CSV table of C-alpha atoms in Angstrom, one decimal:
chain,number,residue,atom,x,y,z
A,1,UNK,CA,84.4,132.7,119.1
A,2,UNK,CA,86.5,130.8,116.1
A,3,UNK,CA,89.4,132.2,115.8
A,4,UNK,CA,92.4,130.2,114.0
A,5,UNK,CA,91.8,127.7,116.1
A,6,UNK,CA,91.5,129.2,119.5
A,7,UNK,CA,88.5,129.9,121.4
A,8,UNK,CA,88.6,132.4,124.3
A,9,UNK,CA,85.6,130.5,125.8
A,10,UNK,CA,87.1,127.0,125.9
A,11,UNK,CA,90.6,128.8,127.4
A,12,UNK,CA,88.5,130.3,130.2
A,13,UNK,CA,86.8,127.6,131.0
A,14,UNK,CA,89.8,125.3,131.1
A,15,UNK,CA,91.4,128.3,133.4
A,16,UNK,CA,88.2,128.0,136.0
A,17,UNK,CA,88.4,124.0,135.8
A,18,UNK,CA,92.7,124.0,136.9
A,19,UNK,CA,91.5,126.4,139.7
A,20,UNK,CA,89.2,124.4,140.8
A,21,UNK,CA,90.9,120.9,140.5
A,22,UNK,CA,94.9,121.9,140.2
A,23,UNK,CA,96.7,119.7,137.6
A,24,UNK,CA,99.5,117.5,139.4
A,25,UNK,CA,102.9,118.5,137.7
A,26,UNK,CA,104.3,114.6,137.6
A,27,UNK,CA,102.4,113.4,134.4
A,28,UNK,CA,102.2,110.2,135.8
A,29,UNK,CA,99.5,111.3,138.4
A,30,UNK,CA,97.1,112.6,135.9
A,31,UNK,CA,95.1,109.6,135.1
A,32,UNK,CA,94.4,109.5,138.9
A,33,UNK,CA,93.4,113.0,139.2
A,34,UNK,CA,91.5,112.7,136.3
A,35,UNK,CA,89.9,109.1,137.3
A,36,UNK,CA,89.2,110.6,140.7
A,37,UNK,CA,86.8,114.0,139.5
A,38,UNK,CA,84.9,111.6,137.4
A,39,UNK,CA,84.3,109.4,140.2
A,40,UNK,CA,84.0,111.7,142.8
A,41,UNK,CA,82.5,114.9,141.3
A,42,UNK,CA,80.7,113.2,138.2
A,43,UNK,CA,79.8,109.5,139.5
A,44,UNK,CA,81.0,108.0,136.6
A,45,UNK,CA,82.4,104.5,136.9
A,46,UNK,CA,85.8,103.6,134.9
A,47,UNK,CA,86.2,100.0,133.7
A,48,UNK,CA,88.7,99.0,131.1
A,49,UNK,CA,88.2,96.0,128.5
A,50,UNK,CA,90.2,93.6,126.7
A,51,UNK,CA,90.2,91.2,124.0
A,52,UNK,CA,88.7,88.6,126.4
A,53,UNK,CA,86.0,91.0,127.8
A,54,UNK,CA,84.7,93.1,124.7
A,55,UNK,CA,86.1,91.5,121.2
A,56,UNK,CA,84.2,93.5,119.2
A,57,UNK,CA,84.8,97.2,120.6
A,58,UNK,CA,88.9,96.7,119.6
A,59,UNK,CA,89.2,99.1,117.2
A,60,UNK,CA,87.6,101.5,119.8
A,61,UNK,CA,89.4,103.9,122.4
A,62,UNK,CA,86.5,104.5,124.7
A,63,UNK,CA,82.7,104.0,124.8
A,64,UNK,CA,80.4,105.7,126.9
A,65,UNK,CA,77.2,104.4,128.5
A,66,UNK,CA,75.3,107.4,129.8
A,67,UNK,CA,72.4,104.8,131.3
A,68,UNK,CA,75.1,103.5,133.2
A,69,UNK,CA,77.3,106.5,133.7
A,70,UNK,CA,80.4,104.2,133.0
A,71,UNK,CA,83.0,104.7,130.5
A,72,UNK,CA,84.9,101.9,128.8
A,73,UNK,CA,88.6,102.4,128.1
A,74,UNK,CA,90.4,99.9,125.9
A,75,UNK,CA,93.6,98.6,128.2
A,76,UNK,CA,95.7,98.5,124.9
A,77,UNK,CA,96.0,102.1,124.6
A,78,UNK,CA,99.2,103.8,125.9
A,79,UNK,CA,99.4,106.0,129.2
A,80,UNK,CA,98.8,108.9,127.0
A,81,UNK,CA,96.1,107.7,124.8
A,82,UNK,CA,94.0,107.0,128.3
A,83,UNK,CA,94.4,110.5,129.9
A,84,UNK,CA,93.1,112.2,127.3
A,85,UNK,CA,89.8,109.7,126.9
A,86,UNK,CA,89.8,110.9,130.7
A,87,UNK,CA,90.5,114.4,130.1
A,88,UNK,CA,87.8,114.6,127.1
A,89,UNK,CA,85.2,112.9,129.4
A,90,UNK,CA,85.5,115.6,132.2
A,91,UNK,CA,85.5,118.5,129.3
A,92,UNK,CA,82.0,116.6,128.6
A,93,UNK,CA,80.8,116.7,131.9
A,94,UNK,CA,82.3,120.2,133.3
A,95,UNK,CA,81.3,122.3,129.8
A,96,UNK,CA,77.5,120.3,130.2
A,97,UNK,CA,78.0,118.6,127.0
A,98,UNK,CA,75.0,116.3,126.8
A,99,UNK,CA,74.6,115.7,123.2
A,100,UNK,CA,77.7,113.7,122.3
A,101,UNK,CA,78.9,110.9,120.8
A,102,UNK,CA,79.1,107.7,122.6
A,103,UNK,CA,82.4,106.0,121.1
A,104,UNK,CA,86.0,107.4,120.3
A,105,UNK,CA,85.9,107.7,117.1
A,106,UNK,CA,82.7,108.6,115.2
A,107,UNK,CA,81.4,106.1,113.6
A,108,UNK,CA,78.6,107.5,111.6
A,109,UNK,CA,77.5,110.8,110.2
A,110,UNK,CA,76.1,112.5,113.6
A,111,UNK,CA,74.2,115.4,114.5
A,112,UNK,CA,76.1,118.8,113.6
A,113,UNK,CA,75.8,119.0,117.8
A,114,UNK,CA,77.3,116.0,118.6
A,115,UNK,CA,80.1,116.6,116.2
A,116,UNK,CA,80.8,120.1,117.7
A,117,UNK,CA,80.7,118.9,121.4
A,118,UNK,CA,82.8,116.2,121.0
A,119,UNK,CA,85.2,119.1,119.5
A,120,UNK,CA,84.5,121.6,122.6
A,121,UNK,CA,85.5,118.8,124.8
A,122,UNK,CA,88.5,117.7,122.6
A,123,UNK,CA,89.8,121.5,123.2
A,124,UNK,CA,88.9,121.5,126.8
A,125,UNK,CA,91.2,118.6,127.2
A,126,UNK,CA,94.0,119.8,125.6
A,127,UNK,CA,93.8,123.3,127.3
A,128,UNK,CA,93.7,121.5,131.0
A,129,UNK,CA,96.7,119.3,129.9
A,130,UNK,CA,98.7,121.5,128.3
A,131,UNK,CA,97.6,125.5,130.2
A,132,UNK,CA,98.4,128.3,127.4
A,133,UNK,CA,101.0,129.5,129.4
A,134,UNK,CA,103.1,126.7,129.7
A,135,UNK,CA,102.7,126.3,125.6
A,136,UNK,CA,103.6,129.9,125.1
A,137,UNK,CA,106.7,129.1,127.5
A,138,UNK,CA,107.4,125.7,125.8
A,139,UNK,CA,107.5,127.9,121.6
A,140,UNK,CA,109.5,130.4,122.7
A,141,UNK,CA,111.8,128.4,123.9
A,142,UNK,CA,112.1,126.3,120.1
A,143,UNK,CA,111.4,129.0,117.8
A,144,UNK,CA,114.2,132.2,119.5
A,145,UNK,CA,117.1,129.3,119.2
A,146,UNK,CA,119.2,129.6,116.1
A,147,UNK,CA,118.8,126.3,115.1
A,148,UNK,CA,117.0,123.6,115.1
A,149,UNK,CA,117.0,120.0,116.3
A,150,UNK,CA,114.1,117.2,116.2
A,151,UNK,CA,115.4,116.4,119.9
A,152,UNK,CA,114.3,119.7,121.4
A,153,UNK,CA,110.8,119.1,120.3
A,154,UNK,CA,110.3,115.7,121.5
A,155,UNK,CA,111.6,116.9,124.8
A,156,UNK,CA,109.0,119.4,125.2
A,157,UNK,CA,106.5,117.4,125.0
A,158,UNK,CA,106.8,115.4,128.0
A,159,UNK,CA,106.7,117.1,131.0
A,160,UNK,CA,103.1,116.8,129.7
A,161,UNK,CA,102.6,113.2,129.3
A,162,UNK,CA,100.5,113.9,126.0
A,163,UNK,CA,100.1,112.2,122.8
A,164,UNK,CA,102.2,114.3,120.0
A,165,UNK,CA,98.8,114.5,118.4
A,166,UNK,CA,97.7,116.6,121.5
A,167,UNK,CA,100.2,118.5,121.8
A,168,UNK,CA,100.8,119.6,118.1
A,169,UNK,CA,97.6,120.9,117.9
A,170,UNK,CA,97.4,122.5,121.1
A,171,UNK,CA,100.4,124.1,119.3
A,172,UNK,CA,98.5,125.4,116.5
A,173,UNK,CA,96.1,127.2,118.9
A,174,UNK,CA,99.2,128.9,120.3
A,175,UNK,CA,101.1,129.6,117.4
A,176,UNK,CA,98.0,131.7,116.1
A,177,UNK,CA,97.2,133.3,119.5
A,178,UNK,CA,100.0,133.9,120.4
A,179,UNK,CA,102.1,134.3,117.7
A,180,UNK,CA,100.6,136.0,115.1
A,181,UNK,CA,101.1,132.8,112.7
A,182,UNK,CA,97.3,131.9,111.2
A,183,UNK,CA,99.1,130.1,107.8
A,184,UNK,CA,99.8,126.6,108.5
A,185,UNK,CA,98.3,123.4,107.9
A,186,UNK,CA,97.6,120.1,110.4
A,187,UNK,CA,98.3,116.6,108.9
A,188,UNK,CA,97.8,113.2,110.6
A,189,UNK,CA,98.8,110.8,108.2
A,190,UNK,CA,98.6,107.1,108.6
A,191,UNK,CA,100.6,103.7,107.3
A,192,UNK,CA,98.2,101.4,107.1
A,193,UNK,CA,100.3,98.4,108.8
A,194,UNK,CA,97.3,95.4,107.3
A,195,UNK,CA,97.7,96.9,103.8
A,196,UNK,CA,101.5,96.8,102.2
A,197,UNK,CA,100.8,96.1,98.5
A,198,UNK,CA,102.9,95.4,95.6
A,199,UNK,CA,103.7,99.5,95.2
A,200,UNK,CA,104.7,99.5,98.6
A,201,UNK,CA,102.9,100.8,102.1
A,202,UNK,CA,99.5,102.7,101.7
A,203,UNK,CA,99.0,106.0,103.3
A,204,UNK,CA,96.0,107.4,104.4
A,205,UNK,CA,95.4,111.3,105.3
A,206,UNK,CA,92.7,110.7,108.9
A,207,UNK,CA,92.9,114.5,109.8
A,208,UNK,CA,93.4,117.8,108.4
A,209,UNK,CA,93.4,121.3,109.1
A,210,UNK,CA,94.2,124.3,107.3
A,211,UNK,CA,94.0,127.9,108.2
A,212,UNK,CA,93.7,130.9,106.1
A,213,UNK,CA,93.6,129.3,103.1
A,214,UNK,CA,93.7,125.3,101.5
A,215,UNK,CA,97.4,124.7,101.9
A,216,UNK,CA,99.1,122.4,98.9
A,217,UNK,CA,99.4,119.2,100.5
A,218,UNK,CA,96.1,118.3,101.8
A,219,UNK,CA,93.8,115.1,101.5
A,220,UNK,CA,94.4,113.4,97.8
A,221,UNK,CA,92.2,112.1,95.1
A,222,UNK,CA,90.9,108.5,95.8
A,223,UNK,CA,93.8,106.2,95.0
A,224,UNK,CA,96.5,108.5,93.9
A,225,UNK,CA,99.8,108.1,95.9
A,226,UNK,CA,100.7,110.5,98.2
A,227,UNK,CA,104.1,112.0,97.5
A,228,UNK,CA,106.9,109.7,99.0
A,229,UNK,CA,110.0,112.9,99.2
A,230,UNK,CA,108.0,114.1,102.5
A,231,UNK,CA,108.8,113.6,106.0
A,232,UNK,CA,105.4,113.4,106.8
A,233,UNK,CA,105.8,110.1,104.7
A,234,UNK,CA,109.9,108.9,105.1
A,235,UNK,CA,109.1,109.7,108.6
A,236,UNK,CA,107.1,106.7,108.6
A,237,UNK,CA,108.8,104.6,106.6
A,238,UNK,CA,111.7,105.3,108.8
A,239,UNK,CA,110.0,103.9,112.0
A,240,UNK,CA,108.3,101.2,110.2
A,241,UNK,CA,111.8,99.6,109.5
A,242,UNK,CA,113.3,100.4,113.3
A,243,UNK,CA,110.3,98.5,114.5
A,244,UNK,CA,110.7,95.3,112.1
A,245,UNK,CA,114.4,95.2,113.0
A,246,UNK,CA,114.1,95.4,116.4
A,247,UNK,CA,115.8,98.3,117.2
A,248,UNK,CA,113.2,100.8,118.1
A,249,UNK,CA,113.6,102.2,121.2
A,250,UNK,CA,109.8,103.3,121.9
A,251,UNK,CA,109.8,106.9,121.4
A,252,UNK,CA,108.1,109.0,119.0
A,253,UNK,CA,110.6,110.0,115.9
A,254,UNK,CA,110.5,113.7,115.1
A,255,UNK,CA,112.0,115.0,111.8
A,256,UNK,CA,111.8,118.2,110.4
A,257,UNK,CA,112.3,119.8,106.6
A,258,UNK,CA,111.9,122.7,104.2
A,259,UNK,CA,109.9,121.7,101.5
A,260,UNK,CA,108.8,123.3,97.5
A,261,UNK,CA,106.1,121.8,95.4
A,262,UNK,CA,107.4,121.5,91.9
A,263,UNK,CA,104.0,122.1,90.8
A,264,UNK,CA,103.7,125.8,92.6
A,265,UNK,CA,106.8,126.6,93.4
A,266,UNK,CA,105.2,127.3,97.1
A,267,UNK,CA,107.6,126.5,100.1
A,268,UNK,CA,106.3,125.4,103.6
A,269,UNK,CA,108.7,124.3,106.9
A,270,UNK,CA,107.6,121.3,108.3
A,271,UNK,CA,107.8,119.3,110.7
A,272,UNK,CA,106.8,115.4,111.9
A,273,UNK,CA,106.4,113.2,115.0
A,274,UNK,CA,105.9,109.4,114.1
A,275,UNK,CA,104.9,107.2,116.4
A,276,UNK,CA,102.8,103.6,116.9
A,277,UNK,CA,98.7,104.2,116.9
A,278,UNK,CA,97.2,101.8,119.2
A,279,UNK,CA,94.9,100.2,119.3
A,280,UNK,CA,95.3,99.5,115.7
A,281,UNK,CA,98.5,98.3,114.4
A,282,UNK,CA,99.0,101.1,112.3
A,283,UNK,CA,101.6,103.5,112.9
A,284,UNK,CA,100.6,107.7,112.1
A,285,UNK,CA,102.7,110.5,111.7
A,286,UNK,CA,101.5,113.9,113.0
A,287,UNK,CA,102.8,116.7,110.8
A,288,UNK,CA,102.6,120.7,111.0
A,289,UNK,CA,103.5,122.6,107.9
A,290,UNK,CA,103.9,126.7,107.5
A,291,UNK,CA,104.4,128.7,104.4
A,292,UNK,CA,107.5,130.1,104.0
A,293,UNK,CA,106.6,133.8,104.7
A,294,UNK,CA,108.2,137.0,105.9
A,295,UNK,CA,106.2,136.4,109.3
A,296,UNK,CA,107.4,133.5,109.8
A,297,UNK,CA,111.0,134.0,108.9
A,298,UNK,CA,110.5,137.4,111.9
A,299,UNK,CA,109.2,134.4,114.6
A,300,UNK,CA,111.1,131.1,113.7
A,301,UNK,CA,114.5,132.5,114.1
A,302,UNK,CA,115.8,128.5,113.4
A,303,UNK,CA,114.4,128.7,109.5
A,304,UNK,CA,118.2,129.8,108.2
A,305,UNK,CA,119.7,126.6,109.8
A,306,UNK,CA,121.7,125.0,107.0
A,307,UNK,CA,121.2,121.6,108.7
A,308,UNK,CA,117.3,121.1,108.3
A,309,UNK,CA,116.9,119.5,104.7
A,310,UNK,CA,115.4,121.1,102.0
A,311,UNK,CA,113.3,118.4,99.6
A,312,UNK,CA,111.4,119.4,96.1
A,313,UNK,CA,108.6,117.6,96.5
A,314,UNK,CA,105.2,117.1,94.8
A,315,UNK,CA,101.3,116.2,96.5
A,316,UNK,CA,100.7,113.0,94.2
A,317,UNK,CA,103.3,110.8,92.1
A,318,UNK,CA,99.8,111.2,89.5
A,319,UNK,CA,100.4,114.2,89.4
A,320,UNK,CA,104.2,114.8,90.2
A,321,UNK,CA,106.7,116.6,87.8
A,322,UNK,CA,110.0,115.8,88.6
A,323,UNK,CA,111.6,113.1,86.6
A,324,UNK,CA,114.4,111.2,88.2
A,325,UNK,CA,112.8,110.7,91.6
A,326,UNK,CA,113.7,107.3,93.1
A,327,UNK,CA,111.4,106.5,95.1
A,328,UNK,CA,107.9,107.3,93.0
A,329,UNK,CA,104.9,105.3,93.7
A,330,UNK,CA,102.9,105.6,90.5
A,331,UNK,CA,103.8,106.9,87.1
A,332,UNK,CA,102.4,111.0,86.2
A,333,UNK,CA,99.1,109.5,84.2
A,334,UNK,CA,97.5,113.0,85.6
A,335,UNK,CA,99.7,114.8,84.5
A,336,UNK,CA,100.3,113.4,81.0
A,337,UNK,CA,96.9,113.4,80.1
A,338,UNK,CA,96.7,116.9,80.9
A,339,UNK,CA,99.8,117.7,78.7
A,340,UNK,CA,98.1,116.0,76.1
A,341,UNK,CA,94.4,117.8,76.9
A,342,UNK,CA,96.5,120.3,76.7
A,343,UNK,CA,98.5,120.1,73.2
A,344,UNK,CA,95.0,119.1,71.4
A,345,UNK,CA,93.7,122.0,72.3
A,346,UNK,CA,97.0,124.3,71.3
A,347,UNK,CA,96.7,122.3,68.2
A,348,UNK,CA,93.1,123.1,67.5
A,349,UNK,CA,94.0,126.9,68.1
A,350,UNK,CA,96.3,127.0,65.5
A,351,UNK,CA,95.0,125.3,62.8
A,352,UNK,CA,92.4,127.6,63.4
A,353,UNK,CA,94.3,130.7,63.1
């Protein structure tokens, strides 16, 4: 069944699978163990392409040719990036998944099956990589410490040999589980690398999640600028300028703040892993955001920690209050003609009165 995110099904499953085929604990042995039930179990052939090869399927991960049984992996993705296009292909095969789609990224509206399968299997992959356990293990041991530090994070991750994609969602699963904590939202933002304009980088929301409730940032109006106080944003712009220097070291950039809309007054803690997005040139960060509630103050015993920053911020510079803000992309035009909506109407009233 749905439920915030984690499905009792999928977890049993991925429990039968790791049983069946047990998970080698050096990361670095997974796309072999992987490769190898595919092969074995599944006769499915692997073959990866390149520029030379296959030009025109470069801004795919994978493709799939069931008349072939072969999948296609692009060799420009990272170690990471190609265990879970493995992982995903055996949650396809072991969970019977026929109707699917047949590239990485969906290209075109599909069938509700095929959009829901590829889901299934996308869980399935995260749950074999990444058992429940060892993620319940892996939050306790960040959210009893009294503070908080961006390293501890990255560290966790990779005894896993995951993307931080994977392995933040597998931590929303968890944290709801788990840990009682069904208010957050999911964020992958990217920085378009082919598209720096005269106002600066452009930033596009590609995924989003929200549970309980539509959380205040989430997916903006066509064209409005996506508020630049955030780390999920200054996380990015952070990277971006470590990589054109020369002086990034390769690893994912984790940053974490407390943050209140000016236009609410809502707070949320969140936190922010950067990192490249291959095969594209883009770079994406991968955020997770919680509202600042009495729950969460009770589980996250680092919230009081004097040292993570706290930011006003607001979810467009369109439609952004706060006045002195130096690094605003776009002037409040929303706002201001809202104001003056606004004071035409209050007018109205009281020449009426």
């Amino acid at each position: 069944a749905m439920h915030d995110n984690y499905f009792d099904d999928l977890e049993a499953a991925a429990d039968r699978f790791l049983q069946d085929y047990p998970c080698p604990s050096n990361p670095a042995e997974h796309a072999g163990w992987l490769a190898g039930i595919l092969e074995k179990t599944y006769k499915t052939a692997i073959e990866t392409y390149t520029a030379q090869t296959q030009p025109n399927l470069l801004s795919l991960r994978s493709v799939y040719l069931p008349e072939k049984h072969k999948l296609l992996i692009n060799k420009s993705l990272t170690d990471e990036q190609t265990v879970f296009t493995l992982a995903r292909e055996v949650g396809y095969r072991r969970l019977n998944l026929t109707i699917r789609p047949l590239e990485s990224s969906v290209l075109e509206g599909k069938s509700f099956d095929e959009v829901l399968n590829n889901f299934r299997a996308t869980y399935f992959a995260r749950a074999i990589l990444i058992p429940e356990k060892a993620m319940t293990d892996v939050i306790s041991g960040i959210v009893t410490q009294k503070t908080w530090e961006n390293k501890r994070l990255l560290a966790a991750m990779q005894p896993y040999g995951v993307t931080p994609e994977m392995f933040l969602l597998r931590m929303t699963s968890i944290l709801t589980s788990r840990f009682g904590i069904n208010e957050l939202f999911f964020l992958r933002i990217n920085q378009r690398a082919d598209q720096k304009r005269s106002d600066g980088w452009r930033y596009i929301i590609t995924k989003e999640l929200h549970l309980n409730k539509l959380h205040t940032p989430h997916g903006t109006v066509k064209d409005e600028h996506y508020c630049r106080r955030q780390n999920t944003v200054t996380v990015l712009t952070e990277l971006r300028k470590l990589q054109e220097s020369g002086q990034w070291d390769g690893e994912p950039i984790c940053r974490a703040q407390r943050i209140t809309f000016a236009t609410t007054g809502t707070s949320y803690f969140v936190f922010s892993v950067a990192k490249p997005s291959p095969p594209s040139s883009d770079n994406s960060s991968i955020n997770i955001g919680f509202p600042l509630t009495d729950r969460l103050r009770e589980v996250f015993t680092f919230l009081s920690d004097p040292a993570i920053p706290e930011t006003l911020v607001g979810e467009t510079c369109e439609r952004c209050p706060i006045r002195d803000c130096a690094v605003r992309a776009a002037e409040p035009v929303v706002l201001t003609r809202d104001q003056e909506v606004r004071n035409v109407q209050d007018t109205i009233e009281g020449l009426r009165k």
